[in-house]
mmCIF file of C-alpha atoms in Angstrom:
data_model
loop_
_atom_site.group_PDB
_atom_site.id
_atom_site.type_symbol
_atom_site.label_atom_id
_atom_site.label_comp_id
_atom_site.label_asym_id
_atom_site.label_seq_id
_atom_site.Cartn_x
_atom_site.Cartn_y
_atom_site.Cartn_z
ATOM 1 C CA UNK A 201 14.897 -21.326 -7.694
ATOM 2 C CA UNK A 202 14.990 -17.627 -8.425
ATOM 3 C CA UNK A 203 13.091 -14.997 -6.647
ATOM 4 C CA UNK A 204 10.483 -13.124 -8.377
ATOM 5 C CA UNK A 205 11.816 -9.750 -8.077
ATOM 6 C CA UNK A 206 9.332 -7.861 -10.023
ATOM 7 C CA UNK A 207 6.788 -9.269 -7.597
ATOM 8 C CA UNK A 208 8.569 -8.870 -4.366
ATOM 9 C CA UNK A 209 8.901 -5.501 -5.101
ATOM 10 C CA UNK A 210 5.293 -4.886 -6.177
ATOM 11 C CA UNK A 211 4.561 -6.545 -2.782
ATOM 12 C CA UNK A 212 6.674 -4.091 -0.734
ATOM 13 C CA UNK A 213 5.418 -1.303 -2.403
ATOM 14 C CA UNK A 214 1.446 -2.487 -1.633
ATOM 15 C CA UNK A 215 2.793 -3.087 1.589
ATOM 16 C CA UNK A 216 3.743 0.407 2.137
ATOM 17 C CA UNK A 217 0.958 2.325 0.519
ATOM 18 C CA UNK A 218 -1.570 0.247 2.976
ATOM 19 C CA UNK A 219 0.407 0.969 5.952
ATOM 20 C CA UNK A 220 0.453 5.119 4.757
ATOM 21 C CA UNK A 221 -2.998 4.786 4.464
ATOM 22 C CA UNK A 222 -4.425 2.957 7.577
ATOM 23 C CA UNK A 223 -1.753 4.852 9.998
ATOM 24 C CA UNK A 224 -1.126 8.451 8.455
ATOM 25 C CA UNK A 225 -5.110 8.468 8.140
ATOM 26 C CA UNK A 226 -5.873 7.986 10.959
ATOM 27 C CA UNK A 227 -4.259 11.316 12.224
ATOM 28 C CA UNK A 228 -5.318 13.490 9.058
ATOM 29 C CA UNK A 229 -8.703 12.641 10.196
ATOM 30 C CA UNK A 230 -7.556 14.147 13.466
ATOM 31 C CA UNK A 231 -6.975 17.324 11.200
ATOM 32 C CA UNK A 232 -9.918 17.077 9.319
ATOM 33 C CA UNK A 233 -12.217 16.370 12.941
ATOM 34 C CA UNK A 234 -10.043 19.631 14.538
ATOM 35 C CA UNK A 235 -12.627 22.548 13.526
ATOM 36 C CA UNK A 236 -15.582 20.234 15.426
ATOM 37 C CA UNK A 237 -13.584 20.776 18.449
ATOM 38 C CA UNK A 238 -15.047 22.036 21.303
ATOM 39 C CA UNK A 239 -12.296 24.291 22.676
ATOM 40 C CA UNK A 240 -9.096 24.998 22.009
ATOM 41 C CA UNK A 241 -7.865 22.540 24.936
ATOM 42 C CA UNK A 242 -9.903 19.621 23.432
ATOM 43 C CA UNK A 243 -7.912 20.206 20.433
ATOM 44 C CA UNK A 244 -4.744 20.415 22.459
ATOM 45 C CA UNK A 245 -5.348 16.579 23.584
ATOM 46 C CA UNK A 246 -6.603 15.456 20.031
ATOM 47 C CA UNK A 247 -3.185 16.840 18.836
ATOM 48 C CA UNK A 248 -1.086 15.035 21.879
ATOM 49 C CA UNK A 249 -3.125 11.940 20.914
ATOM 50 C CA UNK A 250 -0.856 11.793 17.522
ATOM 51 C CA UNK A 251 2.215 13.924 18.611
ATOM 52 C CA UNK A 252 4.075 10.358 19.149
ATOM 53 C CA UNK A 253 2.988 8.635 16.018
ATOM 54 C CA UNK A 254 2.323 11.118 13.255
ATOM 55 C CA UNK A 255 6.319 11.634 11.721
ATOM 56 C CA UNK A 256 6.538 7.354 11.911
ATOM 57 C CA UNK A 257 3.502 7.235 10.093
ATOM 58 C CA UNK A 258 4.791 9.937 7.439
ATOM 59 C CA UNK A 259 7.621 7.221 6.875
ATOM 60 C CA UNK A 260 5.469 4.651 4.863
ATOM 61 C CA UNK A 261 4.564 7.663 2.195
ATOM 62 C CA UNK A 262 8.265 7.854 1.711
ATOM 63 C CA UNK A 263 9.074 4.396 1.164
ATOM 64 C CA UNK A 264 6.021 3.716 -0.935
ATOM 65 C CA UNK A 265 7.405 6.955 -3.356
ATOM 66 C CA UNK A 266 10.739 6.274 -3.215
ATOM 67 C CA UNK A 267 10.372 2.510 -3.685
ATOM 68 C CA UNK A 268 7.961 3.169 -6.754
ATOM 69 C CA UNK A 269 10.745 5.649 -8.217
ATOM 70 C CA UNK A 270 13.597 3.218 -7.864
ATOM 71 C CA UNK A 271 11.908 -0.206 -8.557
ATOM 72 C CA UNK A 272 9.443 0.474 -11.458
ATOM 73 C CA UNK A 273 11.066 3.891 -12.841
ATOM 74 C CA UNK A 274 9.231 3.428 -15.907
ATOM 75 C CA UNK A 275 5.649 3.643 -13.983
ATOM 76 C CA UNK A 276 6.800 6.736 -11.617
ATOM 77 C CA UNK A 277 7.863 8.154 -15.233
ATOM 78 C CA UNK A 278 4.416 7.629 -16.759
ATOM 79 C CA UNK A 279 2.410 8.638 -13.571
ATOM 80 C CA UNK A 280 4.244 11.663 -12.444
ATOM 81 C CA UNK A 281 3.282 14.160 -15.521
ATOM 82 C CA UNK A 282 -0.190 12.878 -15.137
ATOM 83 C CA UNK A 283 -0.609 13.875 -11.326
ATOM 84 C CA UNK A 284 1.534 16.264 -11.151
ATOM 85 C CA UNK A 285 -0.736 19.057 -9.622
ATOM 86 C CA UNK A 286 -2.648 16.831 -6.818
ATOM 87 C CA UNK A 287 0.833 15.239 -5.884
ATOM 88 C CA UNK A 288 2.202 18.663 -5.263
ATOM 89 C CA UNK A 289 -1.284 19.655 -3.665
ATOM 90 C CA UNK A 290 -0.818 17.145 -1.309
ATOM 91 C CA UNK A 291 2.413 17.383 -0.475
ATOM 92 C CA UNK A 292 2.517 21.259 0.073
ATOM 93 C CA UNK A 293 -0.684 20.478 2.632
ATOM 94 C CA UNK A 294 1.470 18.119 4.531
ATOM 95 C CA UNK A 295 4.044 20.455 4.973
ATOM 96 C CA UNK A 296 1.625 23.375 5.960
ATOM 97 C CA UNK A 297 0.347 20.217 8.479
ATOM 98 C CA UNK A 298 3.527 19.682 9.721
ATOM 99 C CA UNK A 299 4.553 23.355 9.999
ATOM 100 C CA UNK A 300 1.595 24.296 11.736
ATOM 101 C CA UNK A 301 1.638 20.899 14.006
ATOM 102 C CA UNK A 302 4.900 22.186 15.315
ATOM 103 C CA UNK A 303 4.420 26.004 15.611
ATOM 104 C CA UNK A 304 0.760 25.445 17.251
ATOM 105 C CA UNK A 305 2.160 24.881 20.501
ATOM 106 C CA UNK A 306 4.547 28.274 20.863
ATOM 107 C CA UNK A 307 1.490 30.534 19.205
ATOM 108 C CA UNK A 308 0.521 32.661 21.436
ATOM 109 C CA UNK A 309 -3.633 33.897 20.778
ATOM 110 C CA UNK A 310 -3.718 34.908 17.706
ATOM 111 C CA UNK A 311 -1.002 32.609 16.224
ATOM 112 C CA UNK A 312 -2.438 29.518 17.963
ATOM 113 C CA UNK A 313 -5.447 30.473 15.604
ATOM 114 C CA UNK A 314 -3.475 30.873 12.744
ATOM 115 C CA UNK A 315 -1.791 27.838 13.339
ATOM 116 C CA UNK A 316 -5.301 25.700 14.349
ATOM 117 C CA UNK A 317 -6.786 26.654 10.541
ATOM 118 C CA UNK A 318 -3.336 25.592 8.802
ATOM 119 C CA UNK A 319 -3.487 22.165 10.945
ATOM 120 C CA UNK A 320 -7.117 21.644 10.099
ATOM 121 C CA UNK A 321 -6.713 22.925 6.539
ATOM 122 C CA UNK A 322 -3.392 20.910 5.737
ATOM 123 C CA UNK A 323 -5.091 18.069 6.623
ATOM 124 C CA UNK A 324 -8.426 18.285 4.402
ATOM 125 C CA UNK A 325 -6.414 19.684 1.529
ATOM 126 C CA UNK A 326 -4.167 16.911 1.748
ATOM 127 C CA UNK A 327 -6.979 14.164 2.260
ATOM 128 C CA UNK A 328 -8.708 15.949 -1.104
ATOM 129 C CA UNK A 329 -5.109 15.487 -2.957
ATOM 130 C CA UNK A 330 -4.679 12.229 -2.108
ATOM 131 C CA UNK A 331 -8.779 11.475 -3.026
ATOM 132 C CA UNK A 332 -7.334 13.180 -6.657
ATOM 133 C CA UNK A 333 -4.595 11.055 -6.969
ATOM 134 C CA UNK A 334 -6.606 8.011 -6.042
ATOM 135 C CA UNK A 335 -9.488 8.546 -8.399
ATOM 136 C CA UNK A 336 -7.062 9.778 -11.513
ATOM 137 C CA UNK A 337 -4.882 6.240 -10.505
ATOM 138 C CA UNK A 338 -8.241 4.319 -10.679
ATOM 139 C CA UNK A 339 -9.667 6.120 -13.778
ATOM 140 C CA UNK A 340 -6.843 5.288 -15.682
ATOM 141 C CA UNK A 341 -3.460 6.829 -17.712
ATOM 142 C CA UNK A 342 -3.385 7.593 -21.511
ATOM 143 C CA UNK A 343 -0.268 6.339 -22.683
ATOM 144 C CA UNK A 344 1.443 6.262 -26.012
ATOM 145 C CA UNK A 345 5.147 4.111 -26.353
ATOM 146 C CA UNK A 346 5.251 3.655 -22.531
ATOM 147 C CA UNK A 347 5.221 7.721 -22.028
ATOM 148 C CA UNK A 348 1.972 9.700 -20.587
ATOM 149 C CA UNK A 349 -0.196 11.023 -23.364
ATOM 150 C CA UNK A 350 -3.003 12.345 -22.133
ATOM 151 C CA UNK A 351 -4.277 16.366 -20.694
ATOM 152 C CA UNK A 352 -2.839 17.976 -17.560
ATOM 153 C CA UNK A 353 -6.087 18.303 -16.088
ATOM 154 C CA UNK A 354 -7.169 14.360 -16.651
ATOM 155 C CA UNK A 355 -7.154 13.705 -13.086
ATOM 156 C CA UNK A 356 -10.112 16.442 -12.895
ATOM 157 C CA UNK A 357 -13.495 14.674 -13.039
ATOM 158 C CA UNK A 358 -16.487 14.008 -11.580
ATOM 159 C CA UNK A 359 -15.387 10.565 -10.413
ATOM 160 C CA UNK A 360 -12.135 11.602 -8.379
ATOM 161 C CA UNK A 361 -14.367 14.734 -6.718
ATOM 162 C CA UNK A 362 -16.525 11.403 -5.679
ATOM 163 C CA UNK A 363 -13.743 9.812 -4.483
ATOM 164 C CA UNK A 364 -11.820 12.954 -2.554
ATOM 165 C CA UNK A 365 -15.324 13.108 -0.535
ATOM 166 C CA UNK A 366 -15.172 9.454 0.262
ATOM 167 C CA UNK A 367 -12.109 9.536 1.253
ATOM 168 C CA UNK A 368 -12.762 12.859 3.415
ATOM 169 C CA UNK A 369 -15.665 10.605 5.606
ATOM 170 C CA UNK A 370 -13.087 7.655 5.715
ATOM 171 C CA UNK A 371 -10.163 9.441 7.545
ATOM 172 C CA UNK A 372 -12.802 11.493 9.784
ATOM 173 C CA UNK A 373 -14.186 7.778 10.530
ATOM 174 C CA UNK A 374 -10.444 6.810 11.693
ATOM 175 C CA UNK A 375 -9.706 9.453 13.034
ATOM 176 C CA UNK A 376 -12.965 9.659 14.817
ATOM 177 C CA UNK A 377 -12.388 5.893 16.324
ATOM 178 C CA UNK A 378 -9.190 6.957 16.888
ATOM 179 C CA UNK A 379 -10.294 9.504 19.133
ATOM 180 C CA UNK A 380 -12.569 7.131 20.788
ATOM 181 C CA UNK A 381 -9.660 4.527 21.928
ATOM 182 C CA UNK A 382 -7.752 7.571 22.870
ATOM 183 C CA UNK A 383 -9.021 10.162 24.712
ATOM 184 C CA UNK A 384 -11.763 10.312 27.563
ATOM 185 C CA UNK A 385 -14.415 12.590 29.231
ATOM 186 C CA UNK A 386 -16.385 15.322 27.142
ATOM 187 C CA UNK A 387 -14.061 14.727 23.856
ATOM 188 C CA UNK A 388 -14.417 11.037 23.843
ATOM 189 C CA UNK A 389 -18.058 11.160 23.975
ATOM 190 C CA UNK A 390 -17.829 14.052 20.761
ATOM 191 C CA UNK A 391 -15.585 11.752 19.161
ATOM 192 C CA UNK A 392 -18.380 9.025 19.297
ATOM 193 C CA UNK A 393 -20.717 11.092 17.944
ATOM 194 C CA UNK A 394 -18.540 12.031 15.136
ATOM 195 C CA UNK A 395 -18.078 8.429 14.710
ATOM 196 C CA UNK A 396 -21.548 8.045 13.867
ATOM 197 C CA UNK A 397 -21.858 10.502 11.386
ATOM 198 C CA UNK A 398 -18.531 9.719 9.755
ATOM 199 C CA UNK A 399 -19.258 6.152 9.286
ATOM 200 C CA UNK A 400 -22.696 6.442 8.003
ATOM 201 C CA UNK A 401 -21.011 9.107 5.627
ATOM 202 C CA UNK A 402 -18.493 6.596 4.912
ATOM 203 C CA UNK A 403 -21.135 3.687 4.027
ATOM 204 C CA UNK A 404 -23.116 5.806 1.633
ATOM 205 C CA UNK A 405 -20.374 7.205 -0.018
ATOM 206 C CA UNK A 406 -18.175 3.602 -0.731
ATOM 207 C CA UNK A 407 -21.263 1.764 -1.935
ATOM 208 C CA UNK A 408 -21.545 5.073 -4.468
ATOM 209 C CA UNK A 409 -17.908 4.617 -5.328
ATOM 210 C CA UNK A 410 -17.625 1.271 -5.576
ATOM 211 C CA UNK A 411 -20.762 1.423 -8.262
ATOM 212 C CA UNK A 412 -19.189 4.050 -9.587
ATOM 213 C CA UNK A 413 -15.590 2.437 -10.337
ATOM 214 C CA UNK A 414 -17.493 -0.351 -11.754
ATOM 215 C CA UNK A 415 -18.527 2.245 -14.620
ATOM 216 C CA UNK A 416 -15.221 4.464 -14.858
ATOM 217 C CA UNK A 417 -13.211 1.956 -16.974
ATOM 218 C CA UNK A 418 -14.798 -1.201 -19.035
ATOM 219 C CA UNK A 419 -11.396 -3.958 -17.137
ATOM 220 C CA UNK A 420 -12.714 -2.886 -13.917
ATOM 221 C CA UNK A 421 -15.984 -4.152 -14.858
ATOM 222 C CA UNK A 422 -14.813 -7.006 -16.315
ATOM 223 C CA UNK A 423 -12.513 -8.226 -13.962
ATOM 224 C CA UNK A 424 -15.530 -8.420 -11.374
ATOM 225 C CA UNK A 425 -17.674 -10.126 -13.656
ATOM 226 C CA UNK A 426 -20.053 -7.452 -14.908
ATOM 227 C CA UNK A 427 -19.661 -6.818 -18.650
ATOM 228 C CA UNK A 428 -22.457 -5.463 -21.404
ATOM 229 C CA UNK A 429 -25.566 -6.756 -18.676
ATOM 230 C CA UNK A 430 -24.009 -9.994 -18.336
ATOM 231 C CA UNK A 431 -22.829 -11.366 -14.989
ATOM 232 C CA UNK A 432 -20.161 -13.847 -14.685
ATOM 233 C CA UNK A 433 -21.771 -15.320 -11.360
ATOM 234 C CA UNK A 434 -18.507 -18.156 -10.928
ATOM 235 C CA UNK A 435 -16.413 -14.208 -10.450
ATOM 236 C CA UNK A 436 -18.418 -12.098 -8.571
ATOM 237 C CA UNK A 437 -18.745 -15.499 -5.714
ATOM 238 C CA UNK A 438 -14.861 -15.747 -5.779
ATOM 239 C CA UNK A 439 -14.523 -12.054 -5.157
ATOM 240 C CA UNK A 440 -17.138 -11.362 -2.650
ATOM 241 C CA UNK A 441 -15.118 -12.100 0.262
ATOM 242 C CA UNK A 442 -13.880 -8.877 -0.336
ATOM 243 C CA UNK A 443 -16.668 -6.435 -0.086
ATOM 244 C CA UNK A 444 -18.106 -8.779 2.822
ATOM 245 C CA UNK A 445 -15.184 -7.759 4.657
ATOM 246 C CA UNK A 446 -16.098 -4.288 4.281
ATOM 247 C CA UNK A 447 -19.420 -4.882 5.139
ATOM 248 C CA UNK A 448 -17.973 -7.014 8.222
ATOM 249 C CA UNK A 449 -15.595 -3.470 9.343
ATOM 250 C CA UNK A 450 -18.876 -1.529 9.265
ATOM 251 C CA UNK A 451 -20.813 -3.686 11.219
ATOM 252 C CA UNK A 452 -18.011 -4.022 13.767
ATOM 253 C CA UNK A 453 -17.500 0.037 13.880
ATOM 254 C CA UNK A 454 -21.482 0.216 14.804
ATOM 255 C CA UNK A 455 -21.127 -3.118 16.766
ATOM 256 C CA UNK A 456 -18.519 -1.022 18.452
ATOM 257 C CA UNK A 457 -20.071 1.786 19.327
ATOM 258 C CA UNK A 458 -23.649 0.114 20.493
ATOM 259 C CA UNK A 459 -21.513 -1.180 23.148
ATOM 260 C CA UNK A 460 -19.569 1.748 23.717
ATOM 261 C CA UNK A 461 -16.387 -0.068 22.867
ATOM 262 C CA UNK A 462 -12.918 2.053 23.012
ATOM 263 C CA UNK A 463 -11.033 -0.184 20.594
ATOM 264 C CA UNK A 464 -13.639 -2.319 18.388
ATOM 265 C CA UNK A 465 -14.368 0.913 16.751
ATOM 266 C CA UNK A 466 -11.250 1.686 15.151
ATOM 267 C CA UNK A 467 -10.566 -2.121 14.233
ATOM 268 C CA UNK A 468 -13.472 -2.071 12.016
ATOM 269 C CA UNK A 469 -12.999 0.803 10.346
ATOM 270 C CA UNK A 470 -8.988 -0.570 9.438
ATOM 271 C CA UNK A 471 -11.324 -3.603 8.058
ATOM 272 C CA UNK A 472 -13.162 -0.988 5.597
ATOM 273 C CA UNK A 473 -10.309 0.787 4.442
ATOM 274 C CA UNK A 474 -8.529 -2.702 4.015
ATOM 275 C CA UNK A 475 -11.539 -4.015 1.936
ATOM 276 C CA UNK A 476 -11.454 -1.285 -0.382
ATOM 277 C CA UNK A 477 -7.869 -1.350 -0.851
ATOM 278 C CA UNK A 478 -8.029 -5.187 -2.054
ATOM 279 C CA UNK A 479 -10.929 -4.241 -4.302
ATOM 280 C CA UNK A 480 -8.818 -1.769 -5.918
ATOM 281 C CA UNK A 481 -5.698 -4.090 -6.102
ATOM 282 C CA UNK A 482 -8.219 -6.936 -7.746
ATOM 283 C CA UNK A 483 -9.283 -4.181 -10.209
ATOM 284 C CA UNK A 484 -6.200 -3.398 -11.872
ATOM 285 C CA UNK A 485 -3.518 -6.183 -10.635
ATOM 286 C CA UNK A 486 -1.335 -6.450 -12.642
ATOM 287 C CA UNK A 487 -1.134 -3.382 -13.722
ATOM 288 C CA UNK A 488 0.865 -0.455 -11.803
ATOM 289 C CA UNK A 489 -0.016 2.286 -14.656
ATOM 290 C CA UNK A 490 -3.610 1.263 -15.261
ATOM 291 C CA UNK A 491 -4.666 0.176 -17.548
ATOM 292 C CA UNK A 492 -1.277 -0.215 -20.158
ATOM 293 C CA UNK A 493 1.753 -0.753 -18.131
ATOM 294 C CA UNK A 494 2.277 -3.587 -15.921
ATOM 295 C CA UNK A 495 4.892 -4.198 -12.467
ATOM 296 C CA UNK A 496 7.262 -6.693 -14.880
ATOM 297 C CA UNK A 497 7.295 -4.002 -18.057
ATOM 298 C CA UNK A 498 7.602 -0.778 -16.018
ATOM 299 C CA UNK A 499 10.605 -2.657 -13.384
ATOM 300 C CA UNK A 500 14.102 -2.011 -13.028
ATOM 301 C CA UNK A 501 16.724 -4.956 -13.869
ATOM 302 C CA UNK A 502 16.767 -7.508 -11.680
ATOM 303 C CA UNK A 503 20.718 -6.993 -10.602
ATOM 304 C CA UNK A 504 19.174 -3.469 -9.078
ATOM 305 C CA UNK A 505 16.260 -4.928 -7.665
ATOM 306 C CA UNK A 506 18.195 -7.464 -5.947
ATOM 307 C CA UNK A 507 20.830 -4.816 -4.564
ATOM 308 C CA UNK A 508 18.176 -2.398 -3.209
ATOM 309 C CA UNK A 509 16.278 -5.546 -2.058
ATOM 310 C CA UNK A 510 19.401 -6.185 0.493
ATOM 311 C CA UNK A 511 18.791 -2.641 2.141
ATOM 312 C CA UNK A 512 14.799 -2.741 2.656
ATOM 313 C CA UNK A 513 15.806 -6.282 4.030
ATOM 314 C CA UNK A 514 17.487 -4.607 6.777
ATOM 315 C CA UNK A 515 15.662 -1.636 6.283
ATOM 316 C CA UNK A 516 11.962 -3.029 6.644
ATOM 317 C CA UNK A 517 11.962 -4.951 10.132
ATOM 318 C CA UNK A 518 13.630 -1.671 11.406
ATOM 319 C CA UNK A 519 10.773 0.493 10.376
ATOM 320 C CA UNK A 520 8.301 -2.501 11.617
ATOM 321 C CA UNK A 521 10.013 -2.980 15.016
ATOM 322 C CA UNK A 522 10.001 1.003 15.910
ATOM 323 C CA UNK A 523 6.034 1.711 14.932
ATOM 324 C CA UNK A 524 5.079 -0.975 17.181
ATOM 325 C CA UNK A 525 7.284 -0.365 19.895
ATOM 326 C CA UNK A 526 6.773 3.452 19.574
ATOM 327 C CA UNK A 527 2.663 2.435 19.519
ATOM 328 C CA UNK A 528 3.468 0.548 22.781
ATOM 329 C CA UNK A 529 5.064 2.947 24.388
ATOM 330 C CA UNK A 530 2.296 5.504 23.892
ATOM 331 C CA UNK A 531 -0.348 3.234 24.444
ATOM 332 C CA UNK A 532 -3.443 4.107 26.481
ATOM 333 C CA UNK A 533 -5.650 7.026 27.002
ATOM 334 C CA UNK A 534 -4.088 10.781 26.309
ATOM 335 C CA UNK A 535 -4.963 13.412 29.279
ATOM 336 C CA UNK A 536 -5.012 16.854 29.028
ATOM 337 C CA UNK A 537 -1.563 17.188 30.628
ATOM 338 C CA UNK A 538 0.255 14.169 28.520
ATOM 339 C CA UNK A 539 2.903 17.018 27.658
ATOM 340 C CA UNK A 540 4.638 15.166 24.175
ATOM 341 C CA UNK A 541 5.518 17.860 22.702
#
């Protein structure tokens, strides 16, 4: 029996974008938190709290790109020219993040200042890109003989605003319960409170968005069983698992809290993003240029597929094995002195 390349790949690549999401969020809503800081020293330990992690979780982005642009060449083809401008957004804010992550801790007064906004700024501009990328993915891509067709501004509307500010409250939720299994003392009990806010931010804003994807494109509608009134009753109970669960993270994030948990917290919001991510998936599967190109038409040959397949084989477990054991070794709560840098 064969393999299913085509498939194997798409899997990988889902794989990669959910890790980049759940673990690189978590410390851009560190950056987006940063100017709610108390002091500059409280922002000193929320920046130790990801100095360990933050490159590793970079590394999922990478493969998730560079796996689309080898493996389905004909989708990174069609969805390059038509998010251009928030892909470059975002990754110029990463690099003013990561630039400013580095020379934060040599700035003296004035520089550390300097080097605080770009941090904090990075961060939200990136966390809007990626919101703009997101919402122009979801809205869908004109295209005409395989080859984007449509305007350069397309991914400009009011739906992937909506979705940039949902996804601003969702990585200030993570990072927020991050903070909260993290740190301890005055900060911890900040982080809570931004907890609070974030989440409730976060629960108004994905039952707007997810009413709101329902109306941005007629498949998504139908493929949950809403179309012209109607309601295909049979679909929307085999699919419900899936917003439950999200409704199962948020009740485990203020579950969490009420108790004054350190790690519930952060658990349930990874159950939130992971609902919405599924919804998505179930929304456009199998589609990887929605709503005209799917993972079999826009794949490489399977003899390339297969070769590249060998070196994620290897190359996979590796990145696996070092995020957890670089999450063990930096487990526990981050003082004031913890020094990674």
């Amino acid at each position: 029996m064969s393999l299913d390349l085509p498939l194997i790949w798409a899997g990988i690549i889902a794989v990669a974008v959910l890790m980049y999401v759940l673990l690189d969020g978590f410390d851009l809503g560190v950056g987006v938190l940063f100017p709610f800081a108390a002091s500059a020293e409280e922002r000193d330990v929320m920046m130790d709290s990801v100095a360990p992690v933050w490159d590793g979780n970079e590394t999922w982005l990478v493969l998730g790109g560079g796996g689309l642009f080898a493996a389905f060449p004909f989708a990174y083809a069609a969805l390059m020219p038509a998010l251009y401008i928030p892909i470059l957004i975002m990754l110029l804010a990463l690099i003013l993040r990561g630039v400013s992550f580095e020379f934060r801790l040599r700035g003296r007064r004035r520089g550390k200042r300097l080097w605080t906004a770009g941090f904090a700024a990075g961060s939200i501009l990136a966390t809007v890109a990626q919101g703009l990328v997101l919402g122009g993915f979801i809205q869908g891509v004109r295209l005409e003989g395989g080859q984007f067709a449509g305007g350069r501004l397309d991914w400009l509307t009011p739906y992937t605003l909506l979705v940039s500010v949902g996804l601003l409250a969702g990585y200030a939720l993570l990072g927020a319960t991050w903070l909260i299994w993290k740190t301890e003392d005055e900060l911890h009990g900040r982080a809570r409170r931004w907890a609070w806010t974030a989440g409730a931010a976060s629960a108004g804003l994905l039952a707007v968005v997810s009413v709101a994807t329902l109306l941005v494109h007629p498949r998504i509608a139908l493929r949950w069983g809403f179309e012209h009134g109607a309601f295909d009753l049979a679909r929307i109970a085999l699919l419900s698992p899936i917003p439950l669960l999200g409704a199962v993270g948020l009740l485990v994030v203020v579950w969490g809290l009420r108790r004054h948990s350190h790690g519930w917290p952060f658990l349930g919001a990874f159950l939130v993003f992971l609902s919405g991510y599924l919804g998505l998936a179930v929304g456009f599967f199998p589609n990887i240029v929605p709503y005209d190109m799917t993972f079999r038409e826009a794949a490489s040959a399977d003899n390339a597929l297969a070769f590249m397949l060998v070196g994620v084989a290897i190359l996979l477990p590796a990145i696996l094995g070092y995020t957890i054991w670089v999450y063990w070794v930096f487990r526990g709560k981050v003082s004031a002195d913890a020094g990674y840098h």
